[in-house]
XYZ file of C-alpha atoms in Angstrom:
696
model
C -50.221 38.057 113.414
C -49.956 39.838 110.357
C -50.985 37.776 107.317
C -49.082 39.063 103.729
C -50.672 37.954 100.815
C -48.440 36.693 98.036
C -48.921 37.616 94.572
C -50.419 34.744 92.574
C -47.622 33.060 90.804
C -47.683 33.230 87.248
C -48.871 30.603 84.953
C -46.050 28.423 83.560
C -46.176 27.945 79.805
C -47.203 24.398 79.138
C -44.239 22.885 76.978
C -46.574 22.210 73.453
C -47.203 25.915 73.780
C -43.282 26.969 73.756
C -42.443 24.251 71.470
C -44.884 25.287 68.750
C -43.877 29.138 69.772
C -40.510 28.197 68.879
C -40.522 26.406 65.915
C -43.428 29.003 64.652
C -40.865 32.041 65.341
C -37.863 29.963 63.274
C -39.790 29.581 60.381
C -40.971 33.122 60.518
C -37.381 34.160 60.711
C -36.111 31.645 57.896
C -39.175 33.241 55.676
C -37.744 36.893 56.709
C -34.507 35.773 55.390
C -34.705 34.335 52.704
C -37.353 37.132 51.105
C -34.319 39.747 51.694
C -31.677 37.646 50.586
C -29.968 38.826 46.937
C -31.417 35.145 45.775
C -33.882 34.847 48.037
C -37.901 33.806 47.547
C -38.999 37.008 45.953
C -36.040 35.772 43.307
C -38.251 33.868 41.124
C -36.534 32.988 38.120
C -33.510 31.445 40.402
C -35.897 28.995 42.372
C -37.245 26.583 39.365
C -34.723 23.770 37.727
C -36.718 25.204 34.416
C -35.955 28.796 34.112
C -37.718 28.510 30.465
C -41.444 27.213 32.067
C -41.224 29.802 34.347
C -39.812 32.490 32.039
C -43.253 31.740 29.880
C -45.599 31.593 32.880
C -44.313 34.947 33.525
C -43.207 36.833 36.531
C -45.046 39.739 38.727
C -42.706 39.965 41.835
C -44.232 42.454 44.602
C -48.120 41.664 43.702
C -49.839 38.542 44.595
C -46.490 37.057 45.951
C -45.814 40.187 48.290
C -49.306 40.461 49.638
C -48.962 36.693 50.114
C -46.186 36.978 52.422
C -47.419 40.004 53.968
C -50.736 38.110 54.778
C -49.093 34.723 55.716
C -46.907 37.310 58.024
C -49.311 38.451 59.809
C -51.462 35.088 60.384
C -48.354 33.696 61.477
C -48.069 36.820 63.993
C -51.773 36.017 65.034
C -51.063 32.486 65.773
C -47.334 33.417 67.733
C -49.000 35.424 69.857
C -52.042 33.078 71.064
C -49.278 30.662 71.942
C -47.482 32.908 73.726
C -50.490 34.826 75.448
C -53.504 32.603 75.685
C -55.697 35.060 76.539
C -56.254 36.563 73.914
C -57.633 34.033 72.411
C -60.401 34.187 74.706
C -63.480 36.463 74.852
C -64.133 39.078 72.741
C -60.194 39.247 70.982
C -60.743 35.567 70.229
C -64.331 36.378 68.244
C -63.188 39.585 66.847
C -59.680 37.604 65.320
C -61.918 34.863 64.164
C -64.601 37.099 62.565
C -61.441 38.897 60.674
C -59.714 36.009 59.920
C -63.276 34.918 57.874
C -63.082 38.309 55.820
C -59.261 37.914 55.017
C -59.064 34.150 54.372
C -60.219 34.202 51.251
C -57.642 37.111 50.075
C -54.581 35.038 51.479
C -56.117 31.765 49.938
C -56.465 33.547 46.429
C -52.752 34.665 46.755
C -51.752 31.476 48.186
C -53.057 29.342 44.851
C -52.147 31.385 42.627
C -48.363 31.390 43.801
C -48.295 27.770 44.077
C -49.231 27.507 40.162
C -46.871 30.853 39.637
C -44.690 32.284 41.875
C -45.599 36.166 41.562
C -48.465 35.547 39.248
C -50.882 37.821 38.671
C -50.846 41.216 39.600
C -53.923 42.091 40.786
C -56.874 41.925 38.463
C -60.490 42.225 38.356
C -60.915 38.912 38.470
C -58.755 38.406 41.760
C -61.747 40.223 43.378
C -64.151 38.013 42.103
C -62.619 35.050 42.916
C -62.227 36.245 46.314
C -65.888 37.321 46.671
C -67.119 33.976 44.949
C -64.965 32.490 47.819
C -65.772 33.979 50.951
C -69.623 33.835 49.886
C -69.044 29.726 49.243
C -67.192 29.672 52.587
C -70.100 32.103 54.498
C -72.709 29.163 52.862
C -70.994 26.487 54.362
C -70.343 28.502 57.370
C -74.276 29.475 58.012
C -75.026 25.697 57.008
C -73.169 23.696 59.295
C -72.870 26.675 62.139
C -68.866 26.510 62.472
C -66.431 28.569 59.885
C -63.510 26.055 60.114
C -64.951 23.435 57.915
C -65.373 25.373 54.746
C -62.624 27.270 55.246
C -60.343 24.189 55.582
C -61.836 22.028 52.688
C -61.851 25.230 50.225
C -58.320 25.898 51.151
C -56.616 22.141 50.244
C -58.706 21.668 47.291
C -57.746 24.918 45.398
C -54.303 24.410 46.804
C -53.834 20.780 45.842
C -55.885 21.773 42.212
C -52.823 24.548 41.355
C -50.051 22.544 42.845
C -50.898 19.712 40.149
C -51.541 22.583 37.729
C -47.853 23.615 38.775
C -46.447 20.084 38.110
C -48.105 19.505 34.916
C -46.885 22.690 33.133
C -43.397 21.467 34.224
C -43.417 18.118 32.846
C -46.085 18.741 29.843
C -45.941 22.772 29.066
C -49.352 23.092 29.207
C -51.605 24.258 31.884
C -54.092 22.091 33.595
C -57.809 22.396 31.735
C -60.596 21.340 33.480
C -61.421 18.665 31.123
C -58.041 17.201 32.288
C -60.425 15.747 34.914
C -61.392 12.733 32.514
C -57.751 12.054 31.948
C -57.077 11.497 35.879
C -56.441 7.870 35.680
C -54.541 7.502 32.666
C -52.089 10.497 34.070
C -51.913 8.447 37.505
C -51.005 5.282 35.432
C -47.829 7.203 33.737
C -46.649 8.907 37.156
C -43.525 6.679 37.675
C -42.176 7.790 34.487
C -41.637 11.364 35.637
C -39.364 13.292 38.061
C -40.564 15.827 40.205
C -38.433 18.294 42.097
C -40.008 20.512 44.963
C -38.298 24.102 44.598
C -38.108 25.957 48.122
C -40.979 28.027 46.561
C -43.099 24.862 46.772
C -41.932 23.921 50.673
C -43.040 27.721 51.719
C -46.443 27.175 49.874
C -46.890 24.076 51.622
C -45.976 25.501 54.736
C -48.601 28.594 53.891
C -51.326 25.777 53.615
C -50.568 24.416 56.761
C -50.679 27.842 58.525
C -54.111 28.515 56.549
C -55.435 25.377 57.999
C -54.061 25.932 61.542
C -55.564 29.574 61.612
C -58.711 28.700 60.329
C -59.167 25.879 62.779
C -57.944 28.066 65.799
C -59.746 31.274 64.796
C -63.168 29.410 64.090
C -66.177 31.047 64.669
C -69.115 29.311 65.960
C -73.115 30.628 65.361
C -75.832 30.040 67.272
C -78.862 31.075 65.341
C -82.635 29.739 64.360
C -81.861 26.466 61.504
C -84.378 28.336 59.107
C -82.563 31.352 59.479
C -78.970 30.146 58.658
C -80.393 27.985 55.784
C -81.700 30.987 53.873
C -78.753 33.218 54.733
C -76.797 29.764 53.118
C -78.597 30.001 50.401
C -78.323 33.334 49.480
C -74.602 33.420 49.823
C -74.500 30.529 47.556
C -76.171 31.866 45.039
C -74.320 34.903 45.203
C -71.174 33.082 45.021
C -72.461 31.351 41.610
C -73.798 34.704 40.253
C -70.020 35.787 40.669
C -68.481 32.067 39.268
C -70.807 32.610 36.062
C -69.282 36.454 35.229
C -66.050 34.773 35.277
C -67.415 31.694 33.271
C -69.928 33.161 30.855
C -68.875 34.719 27.493
C -67.938 37.615 27.272
C -67.260 37.505 31.254
C -64.445 38.812 33.258
C -62.093 36.538 31.627
C -61.582 36.855 28.054
C -60.243 33.850 26.407
C -59.401 33.705 22.707
C -61.034 32.518 19.409
C -61.533 28.857 20.083
C -60.046 27.756 16.841
C -56.798 30.098 17.860
C -56.571 28.054 21.363
C -52.655 26.821 20.633
C -50.812 25.777 24.265
C -49.406 29.155 23.817
C -52.862 30.774 24.098
C -53.780 29.218 27.051
C -50.344 29.762 28.691
C -50.969 33.533 27.973
C -54.854 33.413 29.568
C -53.809 31.718 32.883
C -50.031 34.308 32.769
C -52.580 36.955 32.131
C -55.846 36.417 34.083
C -55.095 34.101 36.635
C -54.734 30.329 37.448
C -58.401 29.968 39.424
C -60.103 32.576 37.251
C -59.053 30.932 33.690
C -59.639 27.392 35.304
C -63.104 28.440 36.179
C -63.781 30.325 32.587
C -62.674 27.583 30.734
C -65.481 25.291 31.367
C -67.710 27.526 29.375
C -65.921 25.547 26.592
C -66.828 21.958 28.004
C -70.452 22.052 25.875
C -70.098 21.298 22.312
C -70.359 24.071 19.778
C -72.544 24.165 16.996
C -70.397 25.922 14.378
C -71.704 28.966 12.664
C -74.344 28.917 9.705
C -74.382 25.051 10.500
C -77.004 23.338 8.365
C -77.420 19.669 8.275
C -78.829 19.502 4.330
C -76.131 21.049 3.237
C -73.876 18.576 4.893
C -75.621 15.811 3.465
C -75.075 17.530 0.245
C -71.166 17.696 0.351
C -71.069 13.947 1.909
C -73.408 12.515 -0.695
C -71.601 14.458 -3.746
C -68.193 13.992 -2.626
C -65.660 12.198 -5.649
C -63.156 10.124 -4.302
C -59.538 12.593 -5.155
C -56.748 10.486 -5.462
C -53.428 11.614 -3.412
C -51.557 11.825 -6.604
C -52.058 12.114 -9.986
C -51.024 8.659 -10.514
C -53.715 6.251 -8.343
C -50.434 4.425 -6.999
C -52.428 1.889 -5.495
C -53.134 -0.033 -9.099
C -49.967 -1.385 -7.712
C -51.332 -3.872 -5.486
C -52.334 -7.372 -6.490
C -55.449 -7.034 -4.489
C -56.544 -6.293 -1.243
C -54.811 -7.123 1.709
C -55.731 -9.698 3.804
C -54.359 -8.467 6.922
C -54.124 -4.765 7.957
C -51.862 -3.667 10.466
C -51.271 -0.400 12.103
C -48.460 0.366 14.638
C -49.210 3.891 16.348
C -46.125 4.431 18.414
C -46.436 6.080 21.427
C -43.779 9.329 21.462
C -42.395 8.210 18.231
C -40.679 11.380 16.056
C -37.677 11.610 13.946
C -36.245 14.201 15.875
C -33.667 14.578 13.221
C -35.508 14.966 10.487
C -37.370 17.982 11.986
C -34.037 19.814 13.353
C -30.707 18.207 12.107
C -28.410 17.102 15.026
C -25.471 13.847 14.999
C -25.979 10.995 17.111
C -23.107 8.738 18.135
C -25.280 5.635 16.934
C -28.207 5.381 14.453
C -32.020 5.838 15.915
C -34.437 5.562 12.694
C -32.309 3.500 10.169
C -34.841 1.062 9.928
C -37.775 3.733 9.583
C -36.242 4.959 7.116
C -35.412 2.026 5.042
C -39.302 1.110 5.045
C -40.186 4.248 3.989
C -37.938 4.425 0.964
C -39.848 1.091 0.187
C -43.489 2.531 0.456
C -45.448 5.270 1.088
C -44.045 8.189 3.532
C -44.152 11.468 4.628
C -44.385 14.331 7.699
C -47.484 13.419 9.788
C -48.987 16.660 11.450
C -50.965 15.696 14.827
C -52.278 18.324 17.426
C -50.776 17.418 20.652
C -47.413 17.791 21.984
C -45.819 15.436 24.816
C -49.408 14.120 25.363
C -52.489 13.259 24.224
C -52.288 10.161 22.474
C -56.304 9.666 22.447
C -56.255 12.557 19.958
C -53.931 11.024 17.343
C -56.236 8.068 17.760
C -59.229 9.572 17.340
C -58.172 11.673 14.556
C -56.699 8.330 12.871
C -59.523 5.770 13.346
C -62.438 8.533 12.613
C -61.167 10.946 10.567
C -62.162 13.935 12.920
C -59.915 16.964 13.862
C -59.134 18.310 16.673
C -59.196 21.427 15.398
C -63.047 21.567 15.377
C -63.341 20.936 19.405
C -61.763 22.557 22.557
C -58.001 22.400 22.502
C -57.028 19.307 24.729
C -60.402 18.179 25.200
C -60.497 14.319 24.642
C -63.587 12.889 22.356
C -62.721 9.382 23.441
C -64.110 10.758 26.795
C -66.596 13.824 26.276
C -67.888 13.092 23.057
C -68.171 9.458 21.683
C -70.978 8.178 23.381
C -73.228 4.974 22.529
C -76.501 7.344 22.675
C -75.493 9.849 20.124
C -74.718 6.721 17.415
C -71.375 8.349 17.046
C -68.894 5.259 16.479
C -67.954 5.412 12.791
C -64.171 4.437 12.423
C -62.006 2.515 10.210
C -63.200 -0.388 12.548
C -66.465 -0.287 11.718
C -65.947 0.204 7.966
C -63.341 -2.472 7.578
C -66.065 -5.084 9.401
C -68.592 -3.888 6.836
C -65.892 -5.132 4.404
C -65.328 -8.461 5.809
C -62.747 -7.741 8.002
C -62.295 -8.922 11.985
C -60.909 -5.610 14.050
C -58.362 -6.431 16.883
C -57.159 -3.737 19.198
C -53.993 -3.931 21.407
C -52.558 -1.775 24.147
C -50.405 -2.773 26.891
C -51.783 -0.399 29.367
C -54.504 -0.034 31.669
C -57.819 -0.769 29.626
C -59.882 2.086 31.654
C -57.136 4.944 30.178
C -59.027 6.964 28.147
C -62.296 4.975 28.431
C -60.640 2.689 25.930
C -62.589 -0.267 26.961
C -65.885 1.761 26.664
C -64.836 3.289 23.079
C -63.593 0.882 21.550
C -66.717 -1.149 21.165
C -68.555 1.546 19.791
C -66.095 2.303 17.090
C -66.380 -1.379 15.906
C -63.964 -3.191 17.520
C -64.417 -7.176 18.250
C -61.822 -7.607 20.611
C -59.354 -5.300 22.981
C -56.418 -7.076 24.393
C -55.130 -4.866 27.678
C -52.523 -5.276 29.743
C -54.181 -8.255 31.663
C -54.541 -10.147 28.261
C -50.734 -9.985 27.561
C -49.370 -13.153 29.408
C -45.613 -11.470 28.156
C -46.350 -8.275 30.925
C -45.631 -10.995 33.405
C -42.007 -11.256 32.455
C -39.799 -8.657 33.854
C -37.605 -9.624 30.516
C -40.207 -7.444 28.430
C -39.917 -4.335 30.065
C -38.186 -1.287 29.700
C -38.511 1.313 32.683
C -41.464 -0.817 34.003
C -43.188 -0.663 30.246
C -44.095 -2.874 27.760
C -41.356 -3.079 25.416
C -41.987 -2.645 21.479
C -40.508 -6.010 20.836
C -42.448 -7.935 22.983
C -45.600 -6.282 21.855
C -45.229 -6.791 17.536
C -44.502 -10.877 18.913
C -48.308 -10.802 20.479
C -49.284 -8.890 17.267
C -47.747 -11.611 15.325
C -48.953 -14.532 17.936
C -52.284 -12.964 16.938
C -51.490 -13.211 12.775
C -50.778 -16.736 14.005
C -53.613 -17.667 16.026
C -56.353 -16.512 13.115
C -57.886 -18.873 10.589
C -55.994 -18.725 7.473
C -57.150 -16.395 4.898
C -59.549 -14.674 7.281
C -59.316 -11.024 7.265
C -58.149 -9.341 10.087
C -57.590 -5.502 10.984
C -55.024 -5.274 13.969
C -54.900 -1.622 15.656
C -51.760 -1.815 18.270
C -50.977 0.989 20.324
C -47.742 0.591 22.211
C -46.372 1.947 25.590
C -42.391 1.225 25.638
C -41.431 5.399 24.861
C -43.565 7.222 27.098
C -42.381 9.869 28.889
C -40.792 11.031 31.388
C -37.368 10.176 30.323
C -35.171 9.514 33.785
C -34.354 7.297 34.671
C -32.795 6.047 31.881
C -33.792 2.245 30.638
C -30.466 0.137 31.454
C -31.119 -2.777 29.659
C -30.427 -1.619 25.844
C -27.428 0.333 24.162
C -26.960 3.882 24.981
C -27.542 6.837 22.773
C -25.769 10.033 23.006
C -26.727 13.740 21.077
C -23.527 14.848 19.651
C -24.666 18.650 20.612
C -23.883 20.797 23.238
C -27.850 21.256 23.561
C -28.458 17.399 24.587
C -29.309 16.727 28.213
C -30.016 13.483 30.145
C -33.540 13.147 29.167
C -32.730 13.853 25.481
C -30.279 11.012 25.475
C -32.688 8.865 27.451
C -35.128 9.309 24.981
C -33.245 8.699 21.851
C -32.117 5.159 23.251
C -35.769 4.327 23.296
C -36.162 5.851 20.035
C -33.525 3.506 18.826
C -34.858 0.409 20.230
C -38.406 1.088 18.789
C -36.892 1.222 15.361
C -34.802 -2.236 16.454
C -38.353 -3.575 16.750
C -39.758 -2.126 14.139
C -37.146 -3.758 11.769
C -38.000 -7.164 13.292
C -41.562 -6.716 12.816
C -41.049 -5.761 8.955
C -38.448 -8.775 8.815
C -41.218 -11.261 10.224
C -44.108 -9.832 8.149
C -41.705 -10.208 5.077
C -41.852 -13.907 5.525
C -45.733 -14.098 6.689
C -47.667 -15.878 3.625
C -50.584 -13.628 3.296
C -50.489 -10.356 2.034
C -50.376 -7.858 4.877
C -50.559 -3.993 4.821
C -48.500 -2.180 7.806
C -49.330 1.322 8.445
C -46.922 2.608 11.154
C -47.002 6.089 12.488
C -45.859 8.305 15.759
C -48.617 9.728 18.027
C -46.887 12.793 18.927
C -43.702 14.032 19.987
C -41.918 13.597 23.246
C -42.012 16.092 25.996
C -37.697 16.767 25.375
C -38.144 18.154 21.816
C -39.456 21.588 22.363
C -36.767 22.255 24.696
C -34.109 20.468 22.512
C -35.164 22.579 19.461
C -35.085 25.638 21.383
C -31.322 25.247 22.136
C -30.452 24.139 18.910
C -31.895 27.076 17.003
C -31.828 29.408 19.664
C -35.857 30.091 19.488
C -38.784 29.171 20.971
C -40.857 27.382 18.008
C -43.673 27.413 20.154
C -43.714 31.023 20.228
C -43.276 31.387 16.307
C -45.207 31.524 13.132
C -47.788 28.543 12.440
C -44.986 27.115 10.425
C -42.687 27.177 12.805
C -45.296 25.509 15.858
C -46.114 22.771 13.102
C -42.698 21.558 13.203
C -43.539 20.950 17.020
C -46.295 18.500 15.925
C -44.936 16.191 13.104
C -44.231 12.734 13.540
C -43.057 10.166 10.792
C -45.586 7.588 8.896
C -44.866 4.448 6.771
C -47.325 2.704 4.765
C -45.687 -0.846 3.688
C -46.885 -3.956 1.578
C -44.938 -7.301 2.638
C -45.245 -8.267 -0.871
C -43.107 -5.065 -2.092
C -45.542 -4.376 -4.340
C -46.651 -1.213 -3.581
C -44.933 1.796 -5.668
C -42.316 3.850 -3.118
C -44.110 7.663 -2.463
C -42.731 10.513 -0.541
C -46.408 12.611 0.404
C -44.724 15.102 2.198
C -47.050 16.587 4.500
C -50.448 15.284 5.667
C -52.519 15.324 8.899
C -53.523 12.360 10.902
C -57.078 12.828 10.202
C -56.290 11.659 6.533
C -54.148 8.981 7.050
C -56.633 6.092 7.511
C -58.301 7.298 3.987
C -54.852 7.408 2.764
C -54.189 3.528 3.947
C -57.714 2.402 2.468
C -56.800 3.999 -0.437
C -53.428 2.023 -0.662
C -55.376 -1.037 0.514
C -57.259 -0.762 -2.964
C -60.196 -0.561 -0.393
C -63.879 1.766 -1.196
C -64.503 4.507 0.794
C -67.400 6.113 2.598
C -68.963 8.955 1.447
C -67.691 10.665 4.534
C -63.929 9.362 3.281
C -64.478 10.787 -0.089
C -64.997 14.043 1.284
C -62.152 14.097 3.177
C -59.540 13.624 0.254
C -61.108 16.868 -1.029
C -60.628 18.391 1.580
C -56.806 16.745 1.700
C -56.614 18.156 -1.714
C -56.952 21.458 -1.092
C -55.533 21.406 2.625
C -53.471 18.691 3.241
C -52.660 20.004 7.123
C -55.219 20.607 9.314
C -54.724 20.435 13.132
C -55.560 22.116 16.359
C -52.297 23.827 15.744
C -53.203 25.381 12.610
C -53.884 24.821 8.533
C -51.620 24.465 5.860
C -52.756 24.682 2.133
C -51.751 23.172 -0.920
C -49.297 25.718 -1.762
C -47.340 25.099 1.451
C -49.117 28.664 3.363
C -49.562 28.086 7.046
C -52.349 29.845 8.741
C -54.194 29.564 12.394
C -57.432 27.664 12.106
C -59.877 30.420 12.507
C -57.864 32.171 9.274
C -58.269 28.803 7.324
C -62.017 28.277 8.306
C -62.301 31.896 7.110
C -61.044 31.585 3.754
C -62.318 27.961 2.586
C -65.734 26.762 2.362
C -64.144 23.165 2.159
C -62.837 23.317 5.641
C -66.026 24.912 6.748
C -67.650 21.986 5.325
C -65.752 19.314 7.073
C -66.202 21.038 10.798
C -69.656 20.753 10.022
C -69.628 16.874 8.875
C -67.469 16.422 12.102
C -70.402 18.159 14.128
C -72.807 16.113 12.511
C -71.249 12.935 12.983
C -70.243 13.272 16.919
C -73.467 15.414 18.125
C -76.627 16.067 15.658
C -78.659 12.964 16.696
C -81.593 14.354 14.709
C -80.168 14.671 11.695
C -77.625 12.579 11.234
C -76.268 11.668 7.988
C -76.187 8.003 8.678
C -75.453 6.804 5.180
C -72.062 8.541 4.608
C -70.470 7.177 7.656
C -70.945 3.357 6.979
């Protein structure tokens, strides 16, 4: 009998492999079709609903984007081959692929992160090799420590991709890049996310797919290492030191990443750094600004002489405070969220009044244009400047003095609250939000406030009728302010500092239970109309508060101002004027950082006065002067600075003659401003030589 030997049956491809291979092949075909089409994935400006923001970020087509797509395609081909022909993943072939992936994955990750933040950014730069090298050494350190390559690759990939994605979202909504110290504001950002509308572009979905491919290939091609623990530990330490050395080359002053002068780092300057030198390298390099820097030529004795010898300068030649019959019993300060009189900055018409009551109060008191340091966010900066007289111009842009610099151990809690408490006032702060936002629950007691009423302390927040877009309305908050005035003992002095929430961005969907206001210009957008409707509602509530205070029997001084302009102002002004003000001269840039202020007396005994331009850091001293109250040595010094430089913010400075300069130019030109910077450093940081008496 002849036995014929049949050839072994070819193993069938498991169903899950077939499905996975088909899906991967479809994804690759879709990517290829999208890339080669006329308005495909490499036609970056067509991807974004905010072309202006992407234009400011800059495009470098066929640079890291092309490298990313090529590396992704290679990784996908390897994965597809492994799914269809499993034998390729066995033995030496798999080990070779694993080693190749271990070396190439940092380059792919760099391209993936940079293009997640901004498509096509940047062109290849020495920083790219330093970042990729640091990433490779970091992954090798984890590989040697754990004995497996996949965990380090996946963890680093997910973390850096998430940072880039969050950075891209922040830029699209706020026009500012992600900064290292934004970590401090994470809880605040999470608290207001519901007010923003996020639209994922096709490119974003592709980057998410890229992250998935990166993690999958890292898991499949993972390399294992069998070596003695001591040898692995030594190798891991050596790789970690190498990664640290490359990071130091990026972070150190004079290193690979060039950062402009600290005092000239307007938001556009930060954006330029990220555009030119990459997201990853820039984010790492900006950590060098985390630590406070001592001003050039700082001398604590010179600070003492300047503060002790300061003589109060009236804000006008005729001291207007003589009109008051005496110090007010109550001082109420309202810092209104995102409140700006946009029509007073760049004129346009609306179908209903937006700021009628505000302008009426301005005609009865002291008013002007308040210059602040931030746009679209950074409420704590305006608080810090108003309450302490400090100035964000002398701190790294975007840092939070509340969260980073004010600390009980430094004894730097001087503020209007502590000053007024020494004059017999009780000090109360109110804010209908999370008390942890900007660290207020820690900072307010340090600044001298006796009590802080936040969202959990305001019963009206449980009534849906008091909410607009889920935020506590100004009208409801002002009723709480009046309730606090009624609850205190008659005749007792009270300083009440109130921070609103109603107008916080974003502005879609619009509030439905208030009258709608529309801008009568083609430049208007739904977001602009929504903001104007909210601003008009704020104006109505302000009028009601003023009417209630007119009837209040105790002399009360009201100070009202906006903390910064809304996010909609910059694109609106650009559409109205045909120019991006953020890219213009210091004087043009300052238009984006103006809000109104009013100081008003319920007795009608404050002479009307239009002051023009002043900084928020001077407003507290102006309020004390209007109240006829004594100033501290530091506040007296600030009246001298204001007389020479009425505007000093993180965005620039303007002298008494109206000449606008960058901050570094102004510091070089003015000994007074250098003294201001030194005095702030003494208050915030110089514990050993602090001039305590001048801040009391």
